[in-house]
Every structure is written in C-alpha cells, then in structure tokens.
Coordinates of C-alpha atoms in Angstrom, one line a residue:
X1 CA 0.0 0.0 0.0
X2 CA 2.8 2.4 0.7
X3 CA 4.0 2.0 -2.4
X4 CA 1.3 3.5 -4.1
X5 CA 1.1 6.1 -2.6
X6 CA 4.5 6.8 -3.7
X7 CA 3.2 6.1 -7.2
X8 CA 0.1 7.9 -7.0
X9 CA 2.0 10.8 -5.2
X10 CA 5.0 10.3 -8.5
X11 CA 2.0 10.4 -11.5
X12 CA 0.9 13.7 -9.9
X13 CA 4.2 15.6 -9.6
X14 CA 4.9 14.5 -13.2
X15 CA 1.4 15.9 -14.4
X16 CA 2.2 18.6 -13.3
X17 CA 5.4 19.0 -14.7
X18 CA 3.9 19.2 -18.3
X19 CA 5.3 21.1 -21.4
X20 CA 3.7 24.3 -21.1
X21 CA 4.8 27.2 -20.5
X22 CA 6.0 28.5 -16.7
X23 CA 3.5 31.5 -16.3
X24 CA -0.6 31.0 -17.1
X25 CA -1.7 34.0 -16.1
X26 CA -0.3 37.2 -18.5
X27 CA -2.6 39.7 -16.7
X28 CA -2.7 43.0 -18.6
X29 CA -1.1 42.5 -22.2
X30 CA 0.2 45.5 -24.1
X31 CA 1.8 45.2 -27.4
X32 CA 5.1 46.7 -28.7
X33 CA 7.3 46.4 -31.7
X34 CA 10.5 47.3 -33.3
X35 CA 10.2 50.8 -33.6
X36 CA 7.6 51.3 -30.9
X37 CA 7.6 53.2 -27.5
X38 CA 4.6 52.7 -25.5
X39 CA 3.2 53.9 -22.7
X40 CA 1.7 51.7 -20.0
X41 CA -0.5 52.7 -17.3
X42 CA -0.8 50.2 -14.1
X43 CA -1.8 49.6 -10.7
X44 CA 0.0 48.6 -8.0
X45 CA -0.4 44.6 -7.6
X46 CA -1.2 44.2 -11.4
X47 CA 0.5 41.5 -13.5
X48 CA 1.3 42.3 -17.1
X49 CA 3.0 41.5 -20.2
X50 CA 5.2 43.1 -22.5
X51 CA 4.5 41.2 -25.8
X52 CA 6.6 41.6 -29.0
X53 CA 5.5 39.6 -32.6
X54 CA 8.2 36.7 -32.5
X55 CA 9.7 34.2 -34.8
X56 CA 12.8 32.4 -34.1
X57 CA 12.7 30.4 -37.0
X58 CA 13.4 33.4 -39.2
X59 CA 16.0 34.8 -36.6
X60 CA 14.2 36.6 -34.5
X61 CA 15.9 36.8 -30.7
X62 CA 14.3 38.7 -28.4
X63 CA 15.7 39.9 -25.1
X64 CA 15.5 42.1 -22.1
X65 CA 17.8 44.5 -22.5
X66 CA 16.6 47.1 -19.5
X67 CA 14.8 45.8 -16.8
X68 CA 12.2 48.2 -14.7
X69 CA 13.2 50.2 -11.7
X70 CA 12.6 46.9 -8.9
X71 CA 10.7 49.4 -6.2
X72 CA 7.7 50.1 -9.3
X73 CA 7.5 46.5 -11.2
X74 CA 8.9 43.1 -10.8
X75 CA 10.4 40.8 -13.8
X76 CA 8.5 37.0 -13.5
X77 CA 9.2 35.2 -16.8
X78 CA 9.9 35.4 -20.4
X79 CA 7.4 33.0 -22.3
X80 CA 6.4 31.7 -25.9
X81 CA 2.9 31.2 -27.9
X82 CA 3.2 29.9 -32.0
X83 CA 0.1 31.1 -33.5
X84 CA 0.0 27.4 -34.4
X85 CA 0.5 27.4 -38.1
X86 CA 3.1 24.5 -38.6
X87 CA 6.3 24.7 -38.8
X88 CA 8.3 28.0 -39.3
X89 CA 5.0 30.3 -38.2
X90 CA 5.4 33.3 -36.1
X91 CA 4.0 34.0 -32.8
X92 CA 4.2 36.2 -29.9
X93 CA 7.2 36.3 -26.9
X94 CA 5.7 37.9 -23.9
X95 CA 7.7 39.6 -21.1
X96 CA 5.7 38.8 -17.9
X97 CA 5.8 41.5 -14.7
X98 CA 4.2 42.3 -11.6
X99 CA 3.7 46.2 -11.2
X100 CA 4.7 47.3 -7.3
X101 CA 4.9 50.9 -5.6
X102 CA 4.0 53.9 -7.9
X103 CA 6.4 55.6 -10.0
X104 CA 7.3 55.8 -13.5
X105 CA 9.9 53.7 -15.2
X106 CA 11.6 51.8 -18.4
X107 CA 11.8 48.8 -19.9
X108 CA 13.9 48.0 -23.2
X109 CA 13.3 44.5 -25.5
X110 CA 15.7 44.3 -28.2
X111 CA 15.5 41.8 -30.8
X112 CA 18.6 41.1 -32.4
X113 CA 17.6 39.7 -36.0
X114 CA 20.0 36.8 -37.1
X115 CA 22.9 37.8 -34.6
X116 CA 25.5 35.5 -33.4
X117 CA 26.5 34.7 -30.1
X118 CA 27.7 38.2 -29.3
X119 CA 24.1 39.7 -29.8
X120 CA 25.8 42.3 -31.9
X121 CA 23.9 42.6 -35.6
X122 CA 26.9 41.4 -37.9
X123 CA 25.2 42.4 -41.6
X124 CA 23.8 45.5 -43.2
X125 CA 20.6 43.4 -43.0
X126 CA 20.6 42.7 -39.4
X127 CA 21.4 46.1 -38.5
X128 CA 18.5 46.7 -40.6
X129 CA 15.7 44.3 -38.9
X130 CA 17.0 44.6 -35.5
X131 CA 15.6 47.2 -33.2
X132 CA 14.2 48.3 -29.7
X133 CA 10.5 48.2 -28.5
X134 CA 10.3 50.6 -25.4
X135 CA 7.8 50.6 -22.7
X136 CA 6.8 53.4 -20.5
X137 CA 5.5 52.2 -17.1
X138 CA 3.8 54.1 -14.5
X139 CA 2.1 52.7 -11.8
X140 CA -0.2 55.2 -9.9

C-alpha cells in the first residue's frame, strides 16, 4: 500500500510537470514592436506583459535589454505562444511583470535579427531588422 502512494503521489508531480509554458496568467497584455515606445499605465499589484511579434525560425531573438526600476515592477518570466500554423510560423514572446509601488519607469526589448552569439547585428541586413520596443511604465 505504501508503495502506491508513492506512485500515485510520483504520477501527480509529473502531471504537473507538463510542457507548457511557466507562467498561465499574462494579466494586462500590451503590445510593442521594433520601432515602438509605448506607454503603459498600471496599478499597484497588477501583473502584465510586454508582448513583441516573434519568430525564431526566421532569426528573430528577443531579449531584455533594461529591466524596470525593482521598487515600481517586478520581472516574473519570459514565455512563448506559436500562433500554431506548422512549422516555421510566427508568434508572440511575452515579457511577464508584476507592477509594485507607484512611479514611473523603463523597460527595453531588443531583438537582435539573425545575430551571433555576441548579440551584436553582424550584416547591413541585421542592423537593418534589428531594433528596440520601449515601454513606458507608470504605476499610480
């Protein structure tokens, strides 16, 4: 009998241990681009996301290149979604946060189209397609 428990106790930790992502909830999503600065308006508590278009297959590499002032919001989790068109298709990469104290603050996504491993654009054409999406926080 004790042993299965163990099992029973084993098949739930590994059902819950599935593929998906790490974060469910995205609270408040607000979408940015290369190009973009965006202004974001929040309340103190209030998850959110920072969600650029994405597509790794094509060379897309998003990252967080300035993280938020810690006393006004929190940074949780960088996740994933494919719009679910086969192989190749494009999707979303969301930058997941939890707003804290009031104040006003900055962060900077930068996706570095078809760089290398020193994140540095290495062709005309990269320098080209790369850019910044800026967000403009301000919890009240």
């Amino acid at each position: 009998m004790r042993r299965t428990g163990a099992v029973a106790l084993l098949a739930l930790v590994v059902a819950g241990c599935g593929g998906g992502s790490a974060v469910s909830d995205y609270g408040k999503v607000v979408k940015g681009g290369k190009g973009t600065t965006v202004p974001v308006e929040l309340r103190p508590g209030q998850r959110f996301s920072l969600a650029v278009p994405d597509n790794p297959s094509v060379g897309d590499s998003w990252e967080l290149v300035a993280v938020p002032d810690t006393k006004v919001a929190s940074y949780i989790s960088e996740e994933h979604k494919s719009d679910g068109k086969g192989v190749g298709a494009g999707g979303t990469a969301y930058f997941v946060f939890n707003s804290k104290r009031p104040g006003t603050t900055e962060v900077r996504l930068f996706n570095c189209w078809r760089c290398g491993q020193d994140r540095t654009p290495a062709t005309d054409e990269s320098r080209r397609e790369s850019g910044e999406a800026v967000f403009t926080l301000t919890v009240k």
